[in-house]
Amino acid sequence: MIHRKRYLYLFLAALFMLNATLGICSASERISSDSIKFQRTGWNFDSKGANVFVGTLKNVSGKDVEFIGLRCGFYDANGAQLDHGVVILRDVLKDEYATFEFYPSAPDGTVTATITSVDVYIK
């Protein structure tokens, strides 16, 4: 019984070290949001007739991007934020274009939408 516990602890230690090694090797690095350029933003209608904020961007970082996180705020005529949307784009290759759509759709009373946060990560 004592030998089984010892081997169990050795196995768990080896498993933990393997997990830590894989985690370190696959960690993402955050880079500047200047590494993407927005080509176009605008509005489209979805199948239910709701306004959806859409756009296209280009990866100009010179590296393959693991993912890009975008956050958008929807604002009314007085400048008050009504809601927000979040989009994650995965695996955007070097010099590649990617399109995005923010969901949920813009709430009633939305006059404008602004991208408020951009996070870019490479492997």
PDB file of N, CA, C and O in Angstrom, residues 9-78:
ATOM      1  N   TYR A   9       2.192   9.437  -6.103  1.00  0.00           N
ATOM      2  CA  TYR A   9       2.758  10.777  -5.941  1.00  0.00           C
ATOM      3  C   TYR A   9       3.781  11.095  -7.041  1.00  0.00           C
ATOM      4  O   TYR A   9       3.824  12.207  -7.555  1.00  0.00           O
ATOM      5  N   LEU A  10       4.598  10.111  -7.406  1.00  0.00           N
ATOM      6  CA  LEU A  10       5.550  10.315  -8.498  1.00  0.00           C
ATOM      7  C   LEU A  10       4.829  10.557  -9.821  1.00  0.00           C
ATOM      8  O   LEU A  10       5.215  11.432 -10.605  1.00  0.00           O
ATOM      9  N   PHE A  11       3.786   9.789 -10.056  1.00  0.00           N
ATOM     10  CA  PHE A  11       2.998   9.969 -11.268  1.00  0.00           C
ATOM     11  C   PHE A  11       2.353  11.354 -11.298  1.00  0.00           C
ATOM     12  O   PHE A  11       2.395  12.048 -12.317  1.00  0.00           O
ATOM     13  N   LEU A  12       1.754  11.778 -10.199  1.00  0.00           N
ATOM     14  CA  LEU A  12       1.127  13.092 -10.134  1.00  0.00           C
ATOM     15  C   LEU A  12       2.146  14.214 -10.305  1.00  0.00           C
ATOM     16  O   LEU A  12       1.871  15.219 -10.963  1.00  0.00           O
ATOM     17  N   ALA A  13       3.340  14.063  -9.733  1.00  0.00           N
ATOM     18  CA  ALA A  13       4.388  15.072  -9.888  1.00  0.00           C
ATOM     19  C   ALA A  13       4.838  15.165 -11.344  1.00  0.00           C
ATOM     20  O   ALA A  13       5.017  16.262 -11.881  1.00  0.00           O
ATOM     21  N   ALA A  14       5.006  14.020 -11.998  1.00  0.00           N
ATOM     22  CA  ALA A  14       5.396  14.011 -13.407  1.00  0.00           C
ATOM     23  C   ALA A  14       4.301  14.631 -14.274  1.00  0.00           C
ATOM     24  O   ALA A  14       4.581  15.403 -15.196  1.00  0.00           O
ATOM     25  N   LEU A  15       3.044  14.323 -13.968  1.00  0.00           N
ATOM     26  CA  LEU A  15       1.929  14.880 -14.707  1.00  0.00           C
ATOM     27  C   LEU A  15       1.859  16.403 -14.523  1.00  0.00           C
ATOM     28  O   LEU A  15       1.644  17.136 -15.486  1.00  0.00           O
ATOM     29  N   PHE A  16       2.085  16.876 -13.315  1.00  0.00           N
ATOM     30  CA  PHE A  16       2.092  18.315 -13.055  1.00  0.00           C
ATOM     31  C   PHE A  16       3.216  19.007 -13.816  1.00  0.00           C
ATOM     32  O   PHE A  16       3.019  20.066 -14.398  1.00  0.00           O
ATOM     33  N   MET A  17       4.405  18.405 -13.828  1.00  0.00           N
ATOM     34  CA  MET A  17       5.535  19.009 -14.544  1.00  0.00           C
ATOM     35  C   MET A  17       5.275  19.040 -16.051  1.00  0.00           C
ATOM     36  O   MET A  17       5.605  20.023 -16.726  1.00  0.00           O
ATOM     37  N   LEU A  18       4.673  18.004 -16.599  1.00  0.00           N
ATOM     38  CA  LEU A  18       4.335  17.975 -18.017  1.00  0.00           C
ATOM     39  C   LEU A  18       3.306  19.053 -18.339  1.00  0.00           C
ATOM     40  O   LEU A  18       3.435  19.775 -19.331  1.00  0.00           O
ATOM     41  N   ASN A  19       2.307  19.191 -17.487  1.00  0.00           N
ATOM     42  CA  ASN A  19       1.283  20.213 -17.684  1.00  0.00           C
ATOM     43  C   ASN A  19       1.890  21.611 -17.637  1.00  0.00           C
ATOM     44  O   ASN A  19       1.559  22.473 -18.447  1.00  0.00           O
ATOM     45  N   ALA A  20       2.793  21.864 -16.698  1.00  0.00           N
ATOM     46  CA  ALA A  20       3.444  23.170 -16.588  1.00  0.00           C
ATOM     47  C   ALA A  20       4.302  23.458 -17.814  1.00  0.00           C
ATOM     48  O   ALA A  20       4.308  24.575 -18.338  1.00  0.00           O
ATOM     49  N   THR A  21       5.005  22.456 -18.300  1.00  0.00           N
ATOM     50  CA  THR A  21       5.841  22.625 -19.493  1.00  0.00           C
ATOM     51  C   THR A  21       4.990  22.949 -20.710  1.00  0.00           C
ATOM     52  O   THR A  21       5.313  23.861 -21.479  1.00  0.00           O
ATOM     53  N   LEU A  22       3.890  22.243 -20.897  1.00  0.00           N
ATOM     54  CA  LEU A  22       3.006  22.521 -22.028  1.00  0.00           C
ATOM     55  C   LEU A  22       2.375  23.905 -21.911  1.00  0.00           C
ATOM     56  O   LEU A  22       2.216  24.608 -22.903  1.00  0.00           O
ATOM     57  N   GLY A  23       2.036  24.313 -20.704  1.00  0.00           N
ATOM     58  CA  GLY A  23       1.454  25.635 -20.499  1.00  0.00           C
ATOM     59  C   GLY A  23       2.428  26.743 -20.836  1.00  0.00           C
ATOM     60  O   GLY A  23       2.059  27.752 -21.451  1.00  0.00           O
ATOM     61  N   ILE A  24       3.678  26.584 -20.469  1.00  0.00           N
ATOM     62  CA  ILE A  24       4.690  27.597 -20.752  1.00  0.00           C
ATOM     63  C   ILE A  24       4.970  27.669 -22.254  1.00  0.00           C
ATOM     64  O   ILE A  24       5.099  28.750 -22.820  1.00  0.00           O
ATOM     65  N   CYS A  25       5.032  26.524 -22.905  1.00  0.00           N
ATOM     66  CA  CYS A  25       5.355  26.498 -24.333  1.00  0.00           C
ATOM     67  C   CYS A  25       4.235  27.061 -25.194  1.00  0.00           C
ATOM     68  O   CYS A  25       4.485  27.589 -26.267  1.00  0.00           O
ATOM     69  N   SER A  26       2.998  26.947 -24.740  1.00  0.00           N
ATOM     70  CA  SER A  26       1.890  27.415 -25.569  1.00  0.00           C
ATOM     71  C   SER A  26       1.333  28.750 -25.107  1.00  0.00           C
ATOM     72  O   SER A  26       0.271  29.160 -25.547  1.00  0.00           O
ATOM     73  N   ALA A  27       2.029  29.447 -24.234  1.00  0.00           N
ATOM     74  CA  ALA A  27       1.541  30.730 -23.740  1.00  0.00           C
ATOM     75  C   ALA A  27       1.518  31.764 -24.867  1.00  0.00           C
ATOM     76  O   ALA A  27       2.383  31.788 -25.732  1.00  0.00           O
ATOM     77  N   SER A  28       0.502  32.599 -24.834  1.00  0.00           N
ATOM     78  CA  SER A  28       0.360  33.646 -25.839  1.00  0.00           C
ATOM     79  C   SER A  28       1.031  34.919 -25.363  1.00  0.00           C
ATOM     80  O   SER A  28       1.119  35.189 -24.178  1.00  0.00           O
ATOM     81  N   GLU A  29       1.467  35.717 -26.320  1.00  0.00           N
ATOM     82  CA  GLU A  29       2.104  36.994 -26.026  1.00  0.00           C
ATOM     83  C   GLU A  29       1.223  38.108 -26.571  1.00  0.00           C
ATOM     84  O   GLU A  29       0.821  38.079 -27.734  1.00  0.00           O
ATOM     85  N   ARG A  30       0.924  39.077 -25.727  1.00  0.00           N
ATOM     86  CA  ARG A  30       0.113  40.212 -26.172  1.00  0.00           C
ATOM     87  C   ARG A  30       1.007  41.201 -26.908  1.00  0.00           C
ATOM     88  O   ARG A  30       2.098  41.527 -26.459  1.00  0.00           O
ATOM     89  N   ILE A  31       0.517  41.667 -28.049  1.00  0.00           N
ATOM     90  CA  ILE A  31       1.273  42.649 -28.818  1.00  0.00           C
ATOM     91  C   ILE A  31       0.411  43.899 -29.001  1.00  0.00           C
ATOM     92  O   ILE A  31      -0.772  43.913 -28.658  1.00  0.00           O
ATOM     93  N   SER A  32       0.986  44.928 -29.568  1.00  0.00           N
ATOM     94  CA  SER A  32       0.315  46.210 -29.728  1.00  0.00           C
ATOM     95  C   SER A  32      -0.903  46.098 -30.646  1.00  0.00           C
ATOM     96  O   SER A  32      -0.886  45.375 -31.642  1.00  0.00           O
ATOM     97  N   SER A  33      -1.933  46.856 -30.296  1.00  0.00           N
ATOM     98  CA  SER A  33      -3.124  46.869 -31.146  1.00  0.00           C
ATOM     99  C   SER A  33      -2.861  47.590 -32.464  1.00  0.00           C
ATOM    100  O   SER A  33      -3.683  47.528 -33.381  1.00  0.00           O
ATOM    101  N   ASP A  34      -1.721  48.249 -32.590  1.00  0.00           N
ATOM    102  CA  ASP A  34      -1.345  48.878 -33.863  1.00  0.00           C
ATOM    103  C   ASP A  34      -1.010  47.842 -34.926  1.00  0.00           C
ATOM    104  O   ASP A  34      -0.817  48.197 -36.088  1.00  0.00           O
ATOM    105  N   SER A  35      -0.937  46.575 -34.533  1.00  0.00           N
ATOM    106  CA  SER A  35      -0.581  45.526 -35.477  1.00  0.00           C
ATOM    107  C   SER A  35      -1.763  45.095 -36.342  1.00  0.00           C
ATOM    108  O   SER A  35      -1.621  44.223 -37.186  1.00  0.00           O
ATOM    109  N   ILE A  36      -2.929  45.687 -36.106  1.00  0.00           N
ATOM    110  CA  ILE A  36      -4.062  45.472 -37.007  1.00  0.00           C
ATOM    111  C   ILE A  36      -4.565  46.827 -37.478  1.00  0.00           C
ATOM    112  O   ILE A  36      -4.464  47.827 -36.778  1.00  0.00           O
ATOM    113  N   LYS A  37      -5.073  46.844 -38.680  1.00  0.00           N
ATOM    114  CA  LYS A  37      -5.623  48.065 -39.272  1.00  0.00           C
ATOM    115  C   LYS A  37      -7.063  47.787 -39.686  1.00  0.00           C
ATOM    116  O   LYS A  37      -7.335  46.807 -40.389  1.00  0.00           O
ATOM    117  N   PHE A  38      -7.958  48.660 -39.254  1.00  0.00           N
ATOM    118  CA  PHE A  38      -9.358  48.529 -39.649  1.00  0.00           C
ATOM    119  C   PHE A  38      -9.525  49.066 -41.061  1.00  0.00           C
ATOM    120  O   PHE A  38      -9.110  50.167 -41.377  1.00  0.00           O
ATOM    121  N   GLN A  39     -10.137  48.263 -41.918  1.00  0.00           N
ATOM    122  CA  GLN A  39     -10.331  48.626 -43.318  1.00  0.00           C
ATOM    123  C   GLN A  39     -11.701  49.269 -43.535  1.00  0.00           C
ATOM    124  O   GLN A  39     -11.840  50.167 -44.327  1.00  0.00           O
ATOM    125  N   ARG A  40     -12.701  48.755 -42.820  1.00  0.00           N
ATOM    126  CA  ARG A  40     -14.060  49.231 -43.016  1.00  0.00           C
ATOM    127  C   ARG A  40     -14.889  48.840 -41.808  1.00  0.00           C
ATOM    128  O   ARG A  40     -14.732  47.762 -41.260  1.00  0.00           O
ATOM    129  N   THR A  41     -15.762  49.714 -41.378  1.00  0.00           N
ATOM    130  CA  THR A  41     -16.781  49.380 -40.386  1.00  0.00           C
ATOM    131  C   THR A  41     -18.098  49.938 -40.871  1.00  0.00           C
ATOM    132  O   THR A  41     -18.136  50.900 -41.639  1.00  0.00           O
ATOM    133  N   GLY A  42     -19.180  49.351 -40.453  1.00  0.00           N
ATOM    134  CA  GLY A  42     -20.494  49.820 -40.889  1.00  0.00           C
ATOM    135  C   GLY A  42     -21.595  48.996 -40.258  1.00  0.00           C
ATOM    136  O   GLY A  42     -21.392  48.319 -39.249  1.00  0.00           O
ATOM    137  N   TRP A  43     -22.749  49.047 -40.872  1.00  0.00           N
ATOM    138  CA  TRP A  43     -23.941  48.373 -40.353  1.00  0.00           C
ATOM    139  C   TRP A  43     -24.503  47.428 -41.391  1.00  0.00           C
ATOM    140  O   TRP A  43     -24.540  47.738 -42.577  1.00  0.00           O
ATOM    141  N   ASN A  44     -24.969  46.280 -40.936  1.00  0.00           N
ATOM    142  CA  ASN A  44     -25.709  45.314 -41.748  1.00  0.00           C
ATOM    143  C   ASN A  44     -26.940  44.908 -40.964  1.00  0.00           C
ATOM    144  O   ASN A  44     -27.037  45.156 -39.768  1.00  0.00           O
ATOM    145  N   PHE A  45     -27.860  44.233 -41.641  1.00  0.00           N
ATOM    146  CA  PHE A  45     -29.039  43.686 -40.976  1.00  0.00           C
ATOM    147  C   PHE A  45     -28.888  42.179 -40.881  1.00  0.00           C
ATOM    148  O   PHE A  45     -28.445  41.532 -41.830  1.00  0.00           O
ATOM    149  N   ASP A  46     -29.248  41.613 -39.734  1.00  0.00           N
ATOM    150  CA  ASP A  46     -29.234  40.159 -39.622  1.00  0.00           C
ATOM    151  C   ASP A  46     -30.558  39.601 -40.123  1.00  0.00           C
ATOM    152  O   ASP A  46     -31.406  40.331 -40.635  1.00  0.00           O
ATOM    153  N   SER A  47     -30.764  38.293 -39.990  1.00  0.00           N
ATOM    154  CA  SER A  47     -31.962  37.645 -40.531  1.00  0.00           C
ATOM    155  C   SER A  47     -33.239  38.107 -39.839  1.00  0.00           C
ATOM    156  O   SER A  47     -34.329  37.968 -40.389  1.00  0.00           O
ATOM    157  N   LYS A  48     -33.122  38.685 -38.646  1.00  0.00           N
ATOM    158  CA  LYS A  48     -34.303  39.167 -37.919  1.00  0.00           C
ATOM    159  C   LYS A  48     -34.548  40.654 -38.150  1.00  0.00           C
ATOM    160  O   LYS A  48     -35.444  41.232 -37.560  1.00  0.00           O
ATOM    161  N   GLY A  49     -33.714  41.288 -38.955  1.00  0.00           N
ATOM    162  CA  GLY A  49     -33.882  42.695 -39.256  1.00  0.00           C
ATOM    163  C   GLY A  49     -33.221  43.635 -38.264  1.00  0.00           C
ATOM    164  O   GLY A  49     -33.408  44.840 -38.325  1.00  0.00           O
ATOM    165  N   ALA A  50     -32.416  43.097 -37.351  1.00  0.00           N
ATOM    166  CA  ALA A  50     -31.736  43.932 -36.353  1.00  0.00           C
ATOM    167  C   ALA A  50     -30.426  44.474 -36.923  1.00  0.00           C
ATOM    168  O   ALA A  50     -29.791  43.842 -37.767  1.00  0.00           O
ATOM    169  N   ASN A  51     -30.037  45.663 -36.468  1.00  0.00           N
ATOM    170  CA  ASN A  51     -28.766  46.267 -36.891  1.00  0.00           C
ATOM    171  C   ASN A  51     -27.599  45.536 -36.245  1.00  0.00           C
ATOM    172  O   ASN A  51     -27.581  45.335 -35.030  1.00  0.00           O
ATOM    173  N   VAL A  52     -26.629  45.182 -37.061  1.00  0.00           N
ATOM    174  CA  VAL A  52     -25.428  44.508 -36.573  1.00  0.00           C
ATOM    175  C   VAL A  52     -24.222  45.325 -37.022  1.00  0.00           C
ATOM    176  O   VAL A  52     -24.092  45.656 -38.206  1.00  0.00           O
ATOM    177  N   PHE A  53     -23.345  45.669 -36.068  1.00  0.00           N
ATOM    178  CA  PHE A  53     -22.133  46.423 -36.365  1.00  0.00           C
ATOM    179  C   PHE A  53     -21.106  45.451 -36.929  1.00  0.00           C
ATOM    180  O   PHE A  53     -20.788  44.439 -36.312  1.00  0.00           O
ATOM    181  N   VAL A  54     -20.593  45.730 -38.126  1.00  0.00           N
ATOM    182  CA  VAL A  54     -19.687  44.821 -38.829  1.00  0.00           C
ATOM    183  C   VAL A  54     -18.446  45.575 -39.291  1.00  0.00           C
ATOM    184  O   VAL A  54     -18.425  46.807 -39.286  1.00  0.00           O
ATOM    185  N   GLY A  55     -17.446  44.835 -39.678  1.00  0.00           N
ATOM    186  CA  GLY A  55     -16.248  45.473 -40.197  1.00  0.00           C
ATOM    187  C   GLY A  55     -15.246  44.475 -40.728  1.00  0.00           C
ATOM    188  O   GLY A  55     -15.440  43.262 -40.675  1.00  0.00           O
ATOM    189  N   THR A  56     -14.173  45.023 -41.265  1.00  0.00           N
ATOM    190  CA  THR A  56     -13.068  44.236 -41.804  1.00  0.00           C
ATOM    191  C   THR A  56     -11.781  44.815 -41.258  1.00  0.00           C
ATOM    192  O   THR A  56     -11.636  46.025 -41.121  1.00  0.00           O
ATOM    193  N   LEU A  57     -10.847  43.938 -40.934  1.00  0.00           N
ATOM    194  CA  LEU A  57      -9.536  44.382 -40.471  1.00  0.00           C
ATOM    195  C   LEU A  57      -8.454  43.585 -41.169  1.00  0.00           C
ATOM    196  O   LEU A  57      -8.717  42.543 -41.762  1.00  0.00           O
ATOM    197  N   LYS A  58      -7.235  44.097 -41.102  1.00  0.00           N
ATOM    198  CA  LYS A  58      -6.090  43.424 -41.724  1.00  0.00           C
ATOM    199  C   LYS A  58      -4.997  43.261 -40.683  1.00  0.00           C
ATOM    200  O   LYS A  58      -4.687  44.189 -39.935  1.00  0.00           O
ATOM    201  N   ASN A  59      -4.396  42.085 -40.644  1.00  0.00           N
ATOM    202  CA  ASN A  59      -3.269  41.813 -39.768  1.00  0.00           C
ATOM    203  C   ASN A  59      -2.007  42.350 -40.447  1.00  0.00           C
ATOM    204  O   ASN A  59      -1.565  41.829 -41.450  1.00  0.00           O
ATOM    205  N   VAL A  60      -1.424  43.426 -39.898  1.00  0.00           N
ATOM    206  CA  VAL A  60      -0.208  44.015 -40.460  1.00  0.00           C
ATOM    207  C   VAL A  60       0.985  43.831 -39.524  1.00  0.00           C
ATOM    208  O   VAL A  60       2.002  44.496 -39.659  1.00  0.00           O
ATOM    209  N   SER A  61       0.861  42.891 -38.587  1.00  0.00           N
ATOM    210  CA  SER A  61       1.919  42.687 -37.588  1.00  0.00           C
ATOM    211  C   SER A  61       3.148  41.991 -38.167  1.00  0.00           C
ATOM    212  O   SER A  61       4.211  42.034 -37.562  1.00  0.00           O
ATOM    213  N   GLY A  62       2.998  41.325 -39.305  1.00  0.00           N
ATOM    214  CA  GLY A  62       4.103  40.555 -39.853  1.00  0.00           C
ATOM    215  C   GLY A  62       4.222  39.179 -39.225  1.00  0.00           C
ATOM    216  O   GLY A  62       5.146  38.429 -39.516  1.00  0.00           O
ATOM    217  N   LYS A  63       3.276  38.835 -38.344  1.00  0.00           N
ATOM    218  CA  LYS A  63       3.261  37.534 -37.665  1.00  0.00           C
ATOM    219  C   LYS A  63       1.842  36.981 -37.721  1.00  0.00           C
ATOM    220  O   LYS A  63       0.881  37.723 -37.873  1.00  0.00           O
ATOM    221  N   ASP A  64       1.726  35.666 -37.578  1.00  0.00           N
ATOM    222  CA  ASP A  64       0.406  35.056 -37.468  1.00  0.00           C
ATOM    223  C   ASP A  64      -0.155  35.371 -36.088  1.00  0.00           C
ATOM    224  O   ASP A  64       0.527  35.196 -35.077  1.00  0.00           O
ATOM    225  N   VAL A  65      -1.402  35.826 -36.051  1.00  0.00           N
ATOM    226  CA  VAL A  65      -2.049  36.206 -34.798  1.00  0.00           C
ATOM    227  C   VAL A  65      -2.914  35.049 -34.321  1.00  0.00           C
ATOM    228  O   VAL A  65      -3.689  34.487 -35.102  1.00  0.00           O
ATOM    229  N   GLU A  66      -2.771  34.700 -33.038  1.00  0.00           N
ATOM    230  CA  GLU A  66      -3.574  33.614 -32.476  1.00  0.00           C
ATOM    231  C   GLU A  66      -5.019  34.049 -32.299  1.00  0.00           C
ATOM    232  O   GLU A  66      -5.940  33.360 -32.695  1.00  0.00           O
ATOM    233  N   PHE A  67      -5.236  35.201 -31.665  1.00  0.00           N
ATOM    234  CA  PHE A  67      -6.588  35.738 -31.618  1.00  0.00           C
ATOM    235  C   PHE A  67      -6.592  37.234 -31.357  1.00  0.00           C
ATOM    236  O   PHE A  67      -5.647  37.793 -30.828  1.00  0.00           O
ATOM    237  N   ILE A  68      -7.695  37.847 -31.797  1.00  0.00           N
ATOM    238  CA  ILE A  68      -7.918  39.277 -31.624  1.00  0.00           C
ATOM    239  C   ILE A  68      -9.246  39.426 -30.899  1.00  0.00           C
ATOM    240  O   ILE A  68     -10.262  38.877 -31.324  1.00  0.00           O
ATOM    241  N   GLY A  69      -9.233  40.154 -29.807  1.00  0.00           N
ATOM    242  CA  GLY A  69     -10.451  40.429 -29.063  1.00  0.00           C
ATOM    243  C   GLY A  69     -10.864  41.873 -29.273  1.00  0.00           C
ATOM    244  O   GLY A  69     -10.065  42.785 -29.081  1.00  0.00           O
ATOM    245  N   LEU A  70     -12.093  42.078 -29.704  1.00  0.00           N
ATOM    246  CA  LEU A  70     -12.622  43.421 -29.941  1.00  0.00           C
ATOM    247  C   LEU A  70     -13.820  43.647 -29.034  1.00  0.00           C
ATOM    248  O   LEU A  70     -14.651  42.765 -28.868  1.00  0.00           O
ATOM    249  N   ARG A  71     -13.900  44.840 -28.461  1.00  0.00           N
ATOM    250  CA  ARG A  71     -15.056  45.221 -27.660  1.00  0.00           C
ATOM    251  C   ARG A  71     -15.613  46.509 -28.251  1.00  0.00           C
ATOM    252  O   ARG A  71     -14.865  47.409 -28.598  1.00  0.00           O
ATOM    253  N   CYS A  72     -16.924  46.570 -28.347  1.00  0.00           N
ATOM    254  CA  CYS A  72     -17.595  47.690 -28.992  1.00  0.00           C
ATOM    255  C   CYS A  72     -18.666  48.227 -28.057  1.00  0.00           C
ATOM    256  O   CYS A  72     -19.342  47.463 -27.371  1.00  0.00           O
ATOM    257  N   GLY A  73     -18.808  49.549 -28.018  1.00  0.00           N
ATOM    258  CA  GLY A  73     -19.874  50.173 -27.247  1.00  0.00           C
ATOM    259  C   GLY A  73     -20.923  50.747 -28.174  1.00  0.00           C
ATOM    260  O   GLY A  73     -20.599  51.328 -29.207  1.00  0.00           O
ATOM    261  N   PHE A  74     -22.184  50.558 -27.815  1.00  0.00           N
ATOM    262  CA  PHE A  74     -23.304  51.126 -28.571  1.00  0.00           C
ATOM    263  C   PHE A  74     -23.808  52.344 -27.804  1.00  0.00           C
ATOM    264  O   PHE A  74     -24.113  52.254 -26.614  1.00  0.00           O
ATOM    265  N   TYR A  75     -23.911  53.479 -28.486  1.00  0.00           N
ATOM    266  CA  TYR A  75     -24.241  54.752 -27.825  1.00  0.00           C
ATOM    267  C   TYR A  75     -25.489  55.380 -28.430  1.00  0.00           C
ATOM    268  O   TYR A  75     -25.736  55.259 -29.632  1.00  0.00           O
ATOM    269  N   ASP A  76     -26.244  56.103 -27.581  1.00  0.00           N
ATOM    270  CA  ASP A  76     -27.424  56.823 -28.069  1.00  0.00           C
ATOM    271  C   ASP A  76     -27.038  58.245 -28.469  1.00  0.00           C
ATOM    272  O   ASP A  76     -25.863  58.616 -28.431  1.00  0.00           O
ATOM    273  N   ALA A  77     -28.019  59.067 -28.833  1.00  0.00           N
ATOM    274  CA  ALA A  77     -27.761  60.424 -29.311  1.00  0.00           C
ATOM    275  C   ALA A  77     -27.143  61.319 -28.243  1.00  0.00           C
ATOM    276  O   ALA A  77     -26.467  62.294 -28.552  1.00  0.00           O
ATOM    277  N   ASN A  78     -27.358  60.998 -26.960  1.00  0.00           N
ATOM    278  CA  ASN A  78     -26.790  61.795 -25.868  1.00  0.00           C
ATOM    279  C   ASN A  78     -25.400  61.330 -25.458  1.00  0.00           C
ATOM    280  O   ASN A  78     -24.808  61.898 -24.545  1.00  0.00           O
TER     281      ASN A  78
END
